[in-house]
PDB file of C-alpha atoms in Angstrom:
ATOM      1  CA  MET A   1    -153.985 -91.286 109.405  1.00 40.00           C
ATOM      2  CA  ASP A   2    -156.944 -93.455 108.420  1.00 41.00           C
ATOM      3  CA  SER A   3    -158.573 -92.679 105.175  1.00 40.00           C
ATOM      4  CA  PHE A   4    -162.001 -91.109 105.476  1.00 38.00           C
ATOM      5  CA  GLU A   5    -164.059 -88.482 103.635  1.00 43.00           C
ATOM      6  CA  LEU A   6    -164.522 -85.061 105.221  1.00 44.00           C
ATOM      7  CA  GLY A   7    -166.745 -82.226 104.313  1.00 48.00           C
ATOM      8  CA  PRO A   8    -165.875 -78.585 104.732  1.00 48.00           C
ATOM      9  CA  PRO A   9    -166.981 -76.723 107.947  1.00 49.00           C
ATOM     10  CA  PRO A  10    -170.686 -75.879 107.841  1.00 51.00           C
ATOM     11  CA  ALA A  11    -171.440 -73.040 105.401  1.00 48.00           C
ATOM     12  CA  VAL A  12    -173.524 -71.185 108.042  1.00 46.00           C
ATOM     13  CA  LEU A  13    -170.381 -70.889 110.124  1.00 51.00           C
ATOM     14  CA  LEU A  14    -168.424 -69.579 107.175  1.00 52.00           C
ATOM     15  CA  ALA A  15    -170.594 -66.471 107.330  1.00 55.00           C
ATOM     16  CA  LEU A  16    -169.242 -65.686 110.773  1.00 56.00           C
ATOM     17  CA  GLU A  17    -165.599 -65.831 109.671  1.00 63.00           C
ATOM     18  CA  PRO A  18    -165.201 -62.102 108.700  1.00 66.00           C
ATOM     19  CA  LEU A  19    -166.461 -60.956 112.018  1.00 62.00           C
ATOM     20  CA  ARG A  20    -164.267 -63.370 113.987  1.00 61.00           C
ATOM     21  CA  ALA A  21    -161.286 -62.376 111.885  1.00 63.00           C
ATOM     22  CA  ILE A  22    -161.838 -58.688 112.777  1.00 71.00           C
ATOM     23  CA  LEU A  23    -162.040 -59.606 116.458  1.00 68.00           C
ATOM     24  CA  ASP A  24    -158.817 -61.585 116.296  1.00 67.00           C
ATOM     25  CA  TYR A  25    -157.154 -58.669 114.484  1.00 63.00           C
ATOM     26  CA  LEU A  26    -158.290 -56.235 117.177  1.00 66.00           C
ATOM     27  CA  ALA A  27    -157.156 -58.590 119.965  1.00 65.00           C
ATOM     28  CA  GLY A  28    -153.638 -58.630 118.435  1.00 61.00           C
ATOM     29  CA  LEU A  29    -153.247 -54.881 118.142  1.00 66.00           C
ATOM     30  CA  PRO A  30    -152.099 -54.320 121.727  1.00 67.00           C
ATOM     31  CA  GLY A  31    -149.431 -57.008 121.382  1.00 67.00           C
ATOM     32  CA  PRO A  32    -148.864 -59.938 123.744  1.00 68.00           C
ATOM     33  CA  SER A  33    -149.901 -59.592 127.389  1.00 65.00           C
ATOM     34  CA  LYS A  34    -146.765 -61.424 128.577  1.00 83.00           C
ATOM     35  CA  PRO A  35    -143.206 -61.202 127.288  1.00 90.00           C
ATOM     36  CA  LEU A  36    -142.406 -63.542 124.427  1.00 95.00           C
ATOM     37  CA  PRO A  37    -139.055 -65.383 124.051  1.00 96.00           C
ATOM     38  CA  HIS A  38    -136.615 -63.633 121.837  1.00 95.00           C
ATOM     39  CA  GLY A  39    -134.655 -65.528 119.178  1.00 95.00           C
ATOM     40  CA  ASP A  40    -131.129 -66.053 117.989  1.00 96.00           C
ATOM     41  CA  GLY A  41    -131.516 -64.072 114.803  1.00 96.00           C
ATOM     42  CA  HIS A  42    -131.889 -67.038 112.335  1.00 97.00           C
ATOM     43  CA  PRO A  43    -133.813 -66.442 109.177  1.00 98.00           C
ATOM     44  CA  VAL A  44    -137.614 -66.898 108.952  1.00 98.00           C
ATOM     45  CA  PRO A  45    -139.418 -66.689 105.626  1.00 98.00           C
ATOM     46  CA  VAL A  46    -143.154 -66.379 105.891  1.00 98.00           C
ATOM     47  CA  PHE A  47    -145.471 -67.587 103.167  1.00 97.00           C
ATOM     48  CA  PRO A  48    -149.044 -66.180 102.775  1.00 96.00           C
ATOM     49  CA  GLY A  49    -152.347 -68.043 102.033  1.00 90.00           C
ATOM     50  CA  PRO A  50    -154.319 -68.193  98.742  1.00 84.00           C
ATOM     51  CA  GLY A  51    -155.418 -65.054  97.038  1.00 83.00           C
ATOM     52  CA  VAL A  52    -153.283 -62.646  99.056  1.00 89.00           C
ATOM     53  CA  SER A  53    -149.729 -61.235  98.989  1.00 93.00           C
ATOM     54  CA  GLY A  54    -147.201 -60.685 101.646  1.00 94.00           C
ATOM     55  CA  CYS A  55    -149.186 -57.718 102.861  1.00 94.00           C
ATOM     56  CA  ALA A  56    -151.438 -60.228 104.594  1.00 92.00           C
ATOM     57  CA  THR A  57    -148.498 -61.482 106.736  1.00 95.00           C
ATOM     58  CA  GLU A  58    -146.899 -58.113 107.316  1.00 95.00           C
ATOM     59  CA  GLY A  59    -148.179 -57.843 110.942  1.00 93.00           C
ATOM     60  CA  LEU A  60    -146.900 -61.304 111.850  1.00 95.00           C
ATOM     61  CA  ARG A  61    -143.552 -60.569 110.171  1.00 97.00           C
ATOM     62  CA  GLN A  62    -143.179 -57.318 112.086  1.00 95.00           C
ATOM     63  CA  ARG A  63    -143.886 -59.122 115.388  1.00 95.00           C
ATOM     64  CA  LEU A  64    -141.332 -61.832 114.540  1.00 97.00           C
ATOM     65  CA  GLN A  65    -138.761 -59.173 113.485  1.00 97.00           C
ATOM     66  CA  ALA A  66    -139.156 -57.530 116.861  1.00 96.00           C
ATOM     67  CA  LEU A  67    -138.247 -60.782 118.495  1.00 97.00           C
ATOM     68  CA  ASP A  68    -134.851 -60.594 116.774  1.00 97.00           C
ATOM     69  CA  TYR A  69    -135.367 -62.891 113.825  1.00 98.00           C
ATOM     70  CA  GLU A  70    -134.309 -62.108 110.239  1.00 98.00           C
ATOM     71  CA  VAL A  71    -137.722 -62.171 108.625  1.00 98.00           C
ATOM     72  CA  HIS A  72    -138.426 -62.451 104.868  1.00 98.00           C
ATOM     73  CA  ASP A  73    -141.408 -62.013 102.677  1.00 97.00           C
ATOM     74  CA  TRP A  74    -141.978 -64.806 100.112  1.00 96.00           C
ATOM     75  CA  GLU A  75    -141.301 -62.245  97.252  1.00 93.00           C
ATOM     76  CA  GLN A  76    -143.817 -63.904  94.768  1.00 93.00           C
ATOM     77  CA  GLY A  77    -146.731 -61.405  95.051  1.00 92.00           C
ATOM     78  CA  VAL A  78    -150.273 -62.804  95.316  1.00 90.00           C
ATOM     79  CA  THR A  79    -150.383 -66.517  96.325  1.00 82.00           C
ATOM     80  CA  GLN A  80    -152.000 -68.751  93.779  1.00 76.00           C
ATOM     81  CA  TRP A  81    -151.774 -72.213  92.459  1.00 72.00           C
ATOM     82  CA  PRO A  82    -149.137 -72.260  89.575  1.00 65.00           C
ATOM     83  CA  GLU A  83    -150.524 -72.252  86.127  1.00 60.00           C
ATOM     84  CA  ASP A  84    -148.239 -74.889  84.830  1.00 62.00           C
ATOM     85  CA  ASP A  85    -147.438 -77.232  87.742  1.00 73.00           C
ATOM     86  CA  PHE A  86    -146.869 -77.167  91.459  1.00 80.00           C
ATOM     87  CA  ASP A  87    -143.080 -77.410  91.113  1.00 88.00           C
ATOM     88  CA  SER A  88    -142.699 -74.330  88.890  1.00 89.00           C
ATOM     89  CA  LEU A  89    -143.266 -72.010  91.893  1.00 90.00           C
ATOM     90  CA  LEU A  90    -141.316 -74.343  94.253  1.00 93.00           C
ATOM     91  CA  LEU A  91    -138.231 -73.778  92.007  1.00 94.00           C
ATOM     92  CA  LEU A  92    -138.474 -70.074  92.537  1.00 94.00           C
ATOM     93  CA  LEU A  93    -138.982 -70.459  96.252  1.00 96.00           C
ATOM     94  CA  SER A  94    -136.053 -72.894  96.374  1.00 97.00           C
ATOM     95  CA  GLU A  95    -133.799 -70.244  94.784  1.00 97.00           C
ATOM     96  CA  GLN A  96    -134.825 -67.736  97.521  1.00 97.00           C
ATOM     97  CA  LEU A  97    -134.275 -70.292 100.248  1.00 98.00           C
ATOM     98  CA  GLN A  98    -130.737 -71.093  98.939  1.00 97.00           C
ATOM     99  CA  ARG A  99    -129.901 -67.405  98.807  1.00 97.00           C
ATOM    100  CA  ILE A 100    -130.993 -66.835 102.336  1.00 98.00           C
ATOM    101  CA  PHE A 101    -129.127 -69.902 103.501  1.00 97.00           C
ATOM    102  CA  ALA A 102    -125.903 -68.975 101.690  1.00 96.00           C
ATOM    103  CA  ARG A 103    -125.992 -65.432 103.151  1.00 96.00           C
ATOM    104  CA  ASN A 104    -126.526 -66.660 106.760  1.00 95.00           C
ATOM    105  CA  GLU A 105    -124.817 -70.038 106.665  1.00 94.00           C
ATOM    106  CA  ARG A 106    -127.431 -71.332 109.038  1.00 95.00           C
ATOM    107  CA  PRO A 107    -130.790 -73.283 108.537  1.00 97.00           C
ATOM    108  CA  VAL A 108    -133.980 -71.302 108.332  1.00 98.00           C
ATOM    109  CA  SER A 109    -137.330 -71.746 109.877  1.00 98.00           C
ATOM    110  CA  LEU A 110    -140.222 -71.703 107.372  1.00 98.00           C
ATOM    111  CA  VAL A 111    -143.671 -70.339 108.446  1.00 98.00           C
ATOM    112  CA  GLY A 112    -146.621 -70.790 106.159  1.00 97.00           C
ATOM    113  CA  TRP A 113    -150.298 -70.004 106.491  1.00 96.00           C
ATOM    114  CA  ASN A 114    -152.801 -72.155 104.646  1.00 92.00           C
ATOM    115  CA  LEU A 115    -151.448 -72.738 101.022  1.00 90.00           C
ATOM    116  CA  GLY A 116    -148.167 -71.142 102.071  1.00 94.00           C
ATOM    117  CA  GLY A 117    -147.727 -73.943 104.567  1.00 95.00           C
ATOM    118  CA  LEU A 118    -147.911 -76.503 101.756  1.00 93.00           C
ATOM    119  CA  TYR A 119    -145.075 -74.686  99.922  1.00 95.00           C
ATOM    120  CA  ALA A 120    -143.048 -74.542 103.166  1.00 97.00           C
ATOM    121  CA  ARG A 121    -143.431 -78.261 103.712  1.00 97.00           C
ATOM    122  CA  GLU A 122    -142.518 -79.071 100.141  1.00 96.00           C
ATOM    123  CA  LEU A 123    -139.381 -76.900 100.353  1.00 97.00           C
ATOM    124  CA  ALA A 124    -138.253 -78.706 103.554  1.00 98.00           C
ATOM    125  CA  LYS A 125    -138.609 -82.064 101.694  1.00 97.00           C
ATOM    126  CA  ASP A 126    -136.348 -80.761  98.853  1.00 97.00           C
ATOM    127  CA  HIS A 127    -133.785 -78.994 101.095  1.00 97.00           C
ATOM    128  CA  PRO A 128    -133.846 -80.600 104.519  1.00 97.00           C
ATOM    129  CA  GLU A 129    -130.225 -79.566 105.212  1.00 96.00           C
ATOM    130  CA  GLN A 130    -131.165 -75.934 104.802  1.00 97.00           C
ATOM    131  CA  VAL A 131    -134.353 -75.966 106.928  1.00 98.00           C
ATOM    132  CA  ARG A 132    -134.420 -75.804 110.719  1.00 97.00           C
ATOM    133  CA  GLN A 133    -138.100 -76.379 111.137  1.00 98.00           C
ATOM    134  CA  VAL A 134    -141.520 -75.923 109.435  1.00 98.00           C
ATOM    135  CA  ILE A 135    -144.456 -74.177 111.151  1.00 98.00           C
ATOM    136  CA  THR A 136    -147.763 -74.320 109.426  1.00 98.00           C
ATOM    137  CA  LEU A 137    -150.836 -72.275 110.378  1.00 97.00           C
ATOM    138  CA  ALA A 138    -154.244 -73.729 109.324  1.00 94.00           C
ATOM    139  CA  THR A 139    -152.627 -75.698 106.529  1.00 93.00           C
ATOM    140  CA  PRO A 140    -154.617 -78.645 105.232  1.00 89.00           C
ATOM    141  CA  PHE A 141    -151.678 -80.784 104.240  1.00 88.00           C
ATOM    142  CA  ALA A 142    -153.826 -83.947 104.691  1.00 78.00           C
ATOM    143  CA  ASP A 143    -156.515 -82.341 102.526  1.00 52.00           C
ATOM    144  CA  GLN A 144    -159.102 -84.140 100.486  1.00 52.00           C
ATOM    145  CA  PRO A 145    -160.713 -82.432  97.486  1.00 49.00           C
ATOM    146  CA  ASN A 146    -163.897 -81.155  99.184  1.00 49.00           C
ATOM    147  CA  SER A 147    -162.759 -80.869 102.867  1.00 50.00           C
ATOM    148  CA  THR A 148    -162.246 -77.032 102.860  1.00 50.00           C
ATOM    149  CA  HIS A 149    -164.109 -73.914 101.833  1.00 43.00           C
ATOM    150  CA  ALA A 150    -160.637 -72.835 100.423  1.00 45.00           C
ATOM    151  CA  GLY A 151    -161.104 -75.424  97.681  1.00 49.00           C
ATOM    152  CA  TRP A 152    -163.312 -73.189  95.604  1.00 44.00           C
ATOM    153  CA  LEU A 153    -160.641 -70.506  95.675  1.00 46.00           C
ATOM    154  CA  PHE A 154    -157.937 -72.852  94.468  1.00 51.00           C
ATOM    155  CA  THR A 155    -160.266 -73.773  91.616  1.00 50.00           C
ATOM    156  CA  LEU A 156    -161.096 -70.199  90.775  1.00 43.00           C
ATOM    157  CA  LEU A 157    -157.420 -69.285  90.673  1.00 46.00           C
ATOM    158  CA  ASN A 158    -156.748 -72.265  88.344  1.00 49.00           C
ATOM    159  CA  GLY A 159    -159.243 -71.174  85.691  1.00 48.00           C
ATOM    160  CA  GLY A 160    -162.167 -73.291  86.909  1.00 46.00           C
ATOM    161  CA  VAL A 161    -160.274 -76.562  87.078  1.00 49.00           C
ATOM    162  CA  SER A 162    -159.355 -78.203  90.400  1.00 54.00           C
ATOM    163  CA  PRO A 163    -155.563 -78.116  90.585  1.00 54.00           C
ATOM    164  CA  VAL A 164    -155.349 -80.919  93.141  1.00 61.00           C
ATOM    165  CA  ASP A 165    -155.290 -84.477  91.992  1.00 70.00           C
ATOM    166  CA  GLU A 166    -154.975 -87.624  94.152  1.00 75.00           C
ATOM    167  CA  ALA A 167    -151.223 -88.073  93.375  1.00 81.00           C
ATOM    168  CA  LEU A 168    -150.502 -84.505  94.641  1.00 79.00           C
ATOM    169  CA  LEU A 169    -152.767 -84.964  97.714  1.00 80.00           C
ATOM    170  CA  TRP A 170    -150.748 -88.042  98.621  1.00 85.00           C
ATOM    171  CA  ARG A 171    -147.434 -86.188  98.078  1.00 89.00           C
ATOM    172  CA  LEU A 172    -148.516 -83.261 100.185  1.00 88.00           C
ATOM    173  CA  SER A 173    -149.549 -85.553 103.168  1.00 89.00           C
ATOM    174  CA  ILE A 174    -146.018 -86.869 103.537  1.00 92.00           C
ATOM    175  CA  ASP A 175    -144.108 -85.110 106.346  1.00 93.00           C
ATOM    176  CA  PRO A 176    -140.597 -83.602 105.663  1.00 95.00           C
ATOM    177  CA  ASP A 177    -137.679 -85.126 107.440  1.00 95.00           C
ATOM    178  CA  VAL A 178    -137.240 -81.961 109.630  1.00 96.00           C
ATOM    179  CA  PRO A 179    -139.198 -80.871 112.796  1.00 96.00           C
ATOM    180  CA  CYS A 180    -142.672 -79.771 111.780  1.00 97.00           C
ATOM    181  CA  ALA A 181    -145.461 -78.196 113.920  1.00 98.00           C
ATOM    182  CA  SER A 182    -148.970 -77.837 112.669  1.00 97.00           C
ATOM    183  CA  VAL A 183    -150.959 -75.044 114.478  1.00 98.00           C
ATOM    184  CA  TYR A 184    -154.675 -75.500 114.018  1.00 96.00           C
ATOM    185  CA  SER A 185    -158.014 -74.297 115.509  1.00 94.00           C
ATOM    186  CA  PRO A 186    -161.134 -76.534 115.835  1.00 92.00           C
ATOM    187  CA  SER A 187    -163.211 -73.375 115.252  1.00 87.00           C
ATOM    188  CA  ASP A 188    -161.660 -72.604 111.912  1.00 87.00           C
ATOM    189  CA  ARG A 189    -164.494 -71.879 109.453  1.00 81.00           C
ATOM    190  CA  ILE A 190    -162.487 -72.039 106.284  1.00 83.00           C
ATOM    191  CA  VAL A 191    -160.368 -75.205 106.733  1.00 84.00           C
ATOM    192  CA  GLY A 192    -161.505 -78.413 108.398  1.00 83.00           C
ATOM    193  CA  TRP A 193    -159.186 -78.758 111.381  1.00 88.00           C
ATOM    194  CA  GLU A 194    -158.928 -82.535 110.926  1.00 87.00           C
ATOM    195  CA  GLU A 195    -156.970 -81.991 107.696  1.00 87.00           C
ATOM    196  CA  CYS A 196    -154.359 -79.899 109.573  1.00 92.00           C
ATOM    197  CA  VAL A 197    -153.566 -82.778 112.003  1.00 92.00           C
ATOM    198  CA  GLY A 198    -150.892 -85.307 111.069  1.00 91.00           C
ATOM    199  CA  ASN A 199    -149.534 -88.409 112.763  1.00 89.00           C
ATOM    200  CA  LEU A 200    -147.363 -87.694 115.794  1.00 91.00           C
ATOM    201  CA  SER A 201    -143.791 -88.770 115.056  1.00 90.00           C
ATOM    202  CA  GLU A 202    -140.173 -87.664 115.689  1.00 86.00           C
ATOM    203  CA  HIS A 203    -140.723 -85.129 112.938  1.00 89.00           C
ATOM    204  CA  HIS A 204    -144.271 -83.972 113.528  1.00 95.00           C
ATOM    205  CA  ARG A 205    -146.440 -82.548 116.303  1.00 96.00           C
ATOM    206  CA  ASN A 206    -149.898 -80.892 116.322  1.00 97.00           C
ATOM    207  CA  ILE A 207    -150.703 -77.780 118.381  1.00 97.00           C
ATOM    208  CA  GLU A 208    -154.315 -76.645 118.991  1.00 97.00           C
ATOM    209  CA  VAL A 209    -155.186 -73.066 119.580  1.00 95.00           C
ATOM    210  CA  ALA A 210    -158.824 -72.719 120.679  1.00 90.00           C
ATOM    211  CA  SER A 211    -161.295 -70.185 119.317  1.00 87.00           C
ATOM    212  CA  VAL A 212    -159.123 -68.741 116.621  1.00 91.00           C
ATOM    213  CA  SER A 213    -160.497 -67.790 113.200  1.00 88.00           C
ATOM    214  CA  HIS A 214    -158.745 -68.792 109.932  1.00 90.00           C
ATOM    215  CA  TRP A 215    -157.489 -65.243 109.359  1.00 88.00           C
ATOM    216  CA  GLY A 216    -156.866 -64.945 113.068  1.00 90.00           C
ATOM    217  CA  MET A 217    -153.920 -67.269 112.641  1.00 93.00           C
ATOM    218  CA  LEU A 218    -152.006 -64.194 111.489  1.00 94.00           C
ATOM    219  CA  HIS A 219    -153.058 -61.932 114.350  1.00 91.00           C
ATOM    220  CA  ASN A 220    -154.231 -63.800 117.386  1.00 92.00           C
ATOM    221  CA  PRO A 221    -151.931 -63.324 120.403  1.00 91.00           C
ATOM    222  CA  GLU A 222    -152.082 -67.024 121.364  1.00 93.00           C
ATOM    223  CA  VAL A 223    -150.928 -68.073 117.859  1.00 95.00           C
ATOM    224  CA  LEU A 224    -148.076 -65.569 118.105  1.00 95.00           C
ATOM    225  CA  ARG A 225    -147.072 -67.006 121.473  1.00 95.00           C
ATOM    226  CA  VAL A 226    -146.979 -70.462 120.019  1.00 97.00           C
ATOM    227  CA  VAL A 227    -144.951 -69.522 117.002  1.00 98.00           C
ATOM    228  CA  ALA A 228    -142.500 -67.524 119.078  1.00 97.00           C
ATOM    229  CA  GLY A 229    -141.997 -70.463 121.326  1.00 97.00           C
ATOM    230  CA  LEU A 230    -141.325 -72.787 118.514  1.00 97.00           C
ATOM    231  CA  LEU A 231    -138.895 -70.456 116.756  1.00 98.00           C
ATOM    232  CA  ALA A 232    -136.999 -69.935 120.142  1.00 97.00           C
ATOM    233  CA  GLU A 233    -136.410 -73.683 120.683  1.00 94.00           C
ATOM    234  CA  PRO A 234    -132.644 -74.525 120.420  1.00 89.00           C
ATOM    235  CA  ARG A 235    -132.124 -76.444 117.206  1.00 76.00           C
ATOM    236  CA  HIS A 236    -130.321 -79.312 118.902  1.00 59.00           C
ATOM    237  CA  CYS A 237    -133.307 -79.702 121.274  1.00 56.00           C
ATOM    238  CA  ALA A 238    -135.955 -79.897 118.582  1.00 51.00           C
ATOM    239  CA  LEU A 239    -135.735 -83.645 117.947  1.00 50.00           C
ATOM    240  CA  ARG A 240    -135.811 -84.407 121.717  1.00 51.00           C
ATOM    241  CA  THR A 241    -138.918 -82.239 121.996  1.00 50.00           C
ATOM    242  CA  PHE A 242    -140.739 -84.209 119.306  1.00 47.00           C
ATOM    243  CA  ILE A 243    -139.754 -87.555 120.942  1.00 48.00           C
ATOM    244  CA  ASP A 244    -140.906 -86.387 124.384  1.00 53.00           C
ATOM    245  CA  ASN A 245    -144.186 -85.160 122.887  1.00 49.00           C
ATOM    246  CA  CYS A 246    -144.831 -88.492 121.304  1.00 47.00           C
ATOM    247  CA  LEU A 247    -144.009 -90.447 124.440  1.00 47.00           C
ATOM    248  CA  SER A 248    -146.300 -88.214 126.517  1.00 47.00           C
ATOM    249  CA  ARG A 249    -149.257 -89.266 124.378  1.00 45.00           C
ATOM    250  CA  VAL A 250    -148.369 -92.909 124.787  1.00 44.00           C
ATOM    251  CA  PHE A 251    -147.817 -93.182 128.498  1.00 40.00           C
TER     252      PHE A 251
END
């Protein structure tokens, strides 16, 4: 992507986020209006966003479990930026990933919301042979220091010091060598949607869901439909899907 400075979504729109999140939550309570594809039982760890624990993703995990996946919480409590360095928590998550992989003897799909998506992407870079795909929800992997309202939360959790330097930003923007899908909403009032969009390639695609709040990524029926569809794709077809997606944008 070209380098350019972005600002966070307008602050006035941020005030509407709680109401929109409630509406997305209520919309998701009845469940999907149409049947969703069931999976093959492969493992799916789900990583929460900043300042919350796995309780925030419990509803999504229950829905995915009902679709026949072996779903896992990330087991690290409240999500925050590590006090020492980014890799300290990645090491713990790597140990969990390796345990899940060893028990199932099949690659896992990683699903991450916001900051959780950054961890999922980095895990896939370190262990590509153990990861089937990465699905990120409203994750600013191409983030710049002031492009999201979430930036102030990262700073607060890090003792008042911004935990993100230019070297780390560059590192986070590199795609893993496994199929990745970034699900984003242009109406997100927390994260600038532009920073959730990467370059189309054989390993990356972007999927827009309209009129979904940032918190709604965990509850909105359309997001669930997208995630269920991605998880249900046969592994051997994933690369072909990415190539076809890229070609459709060219011709």
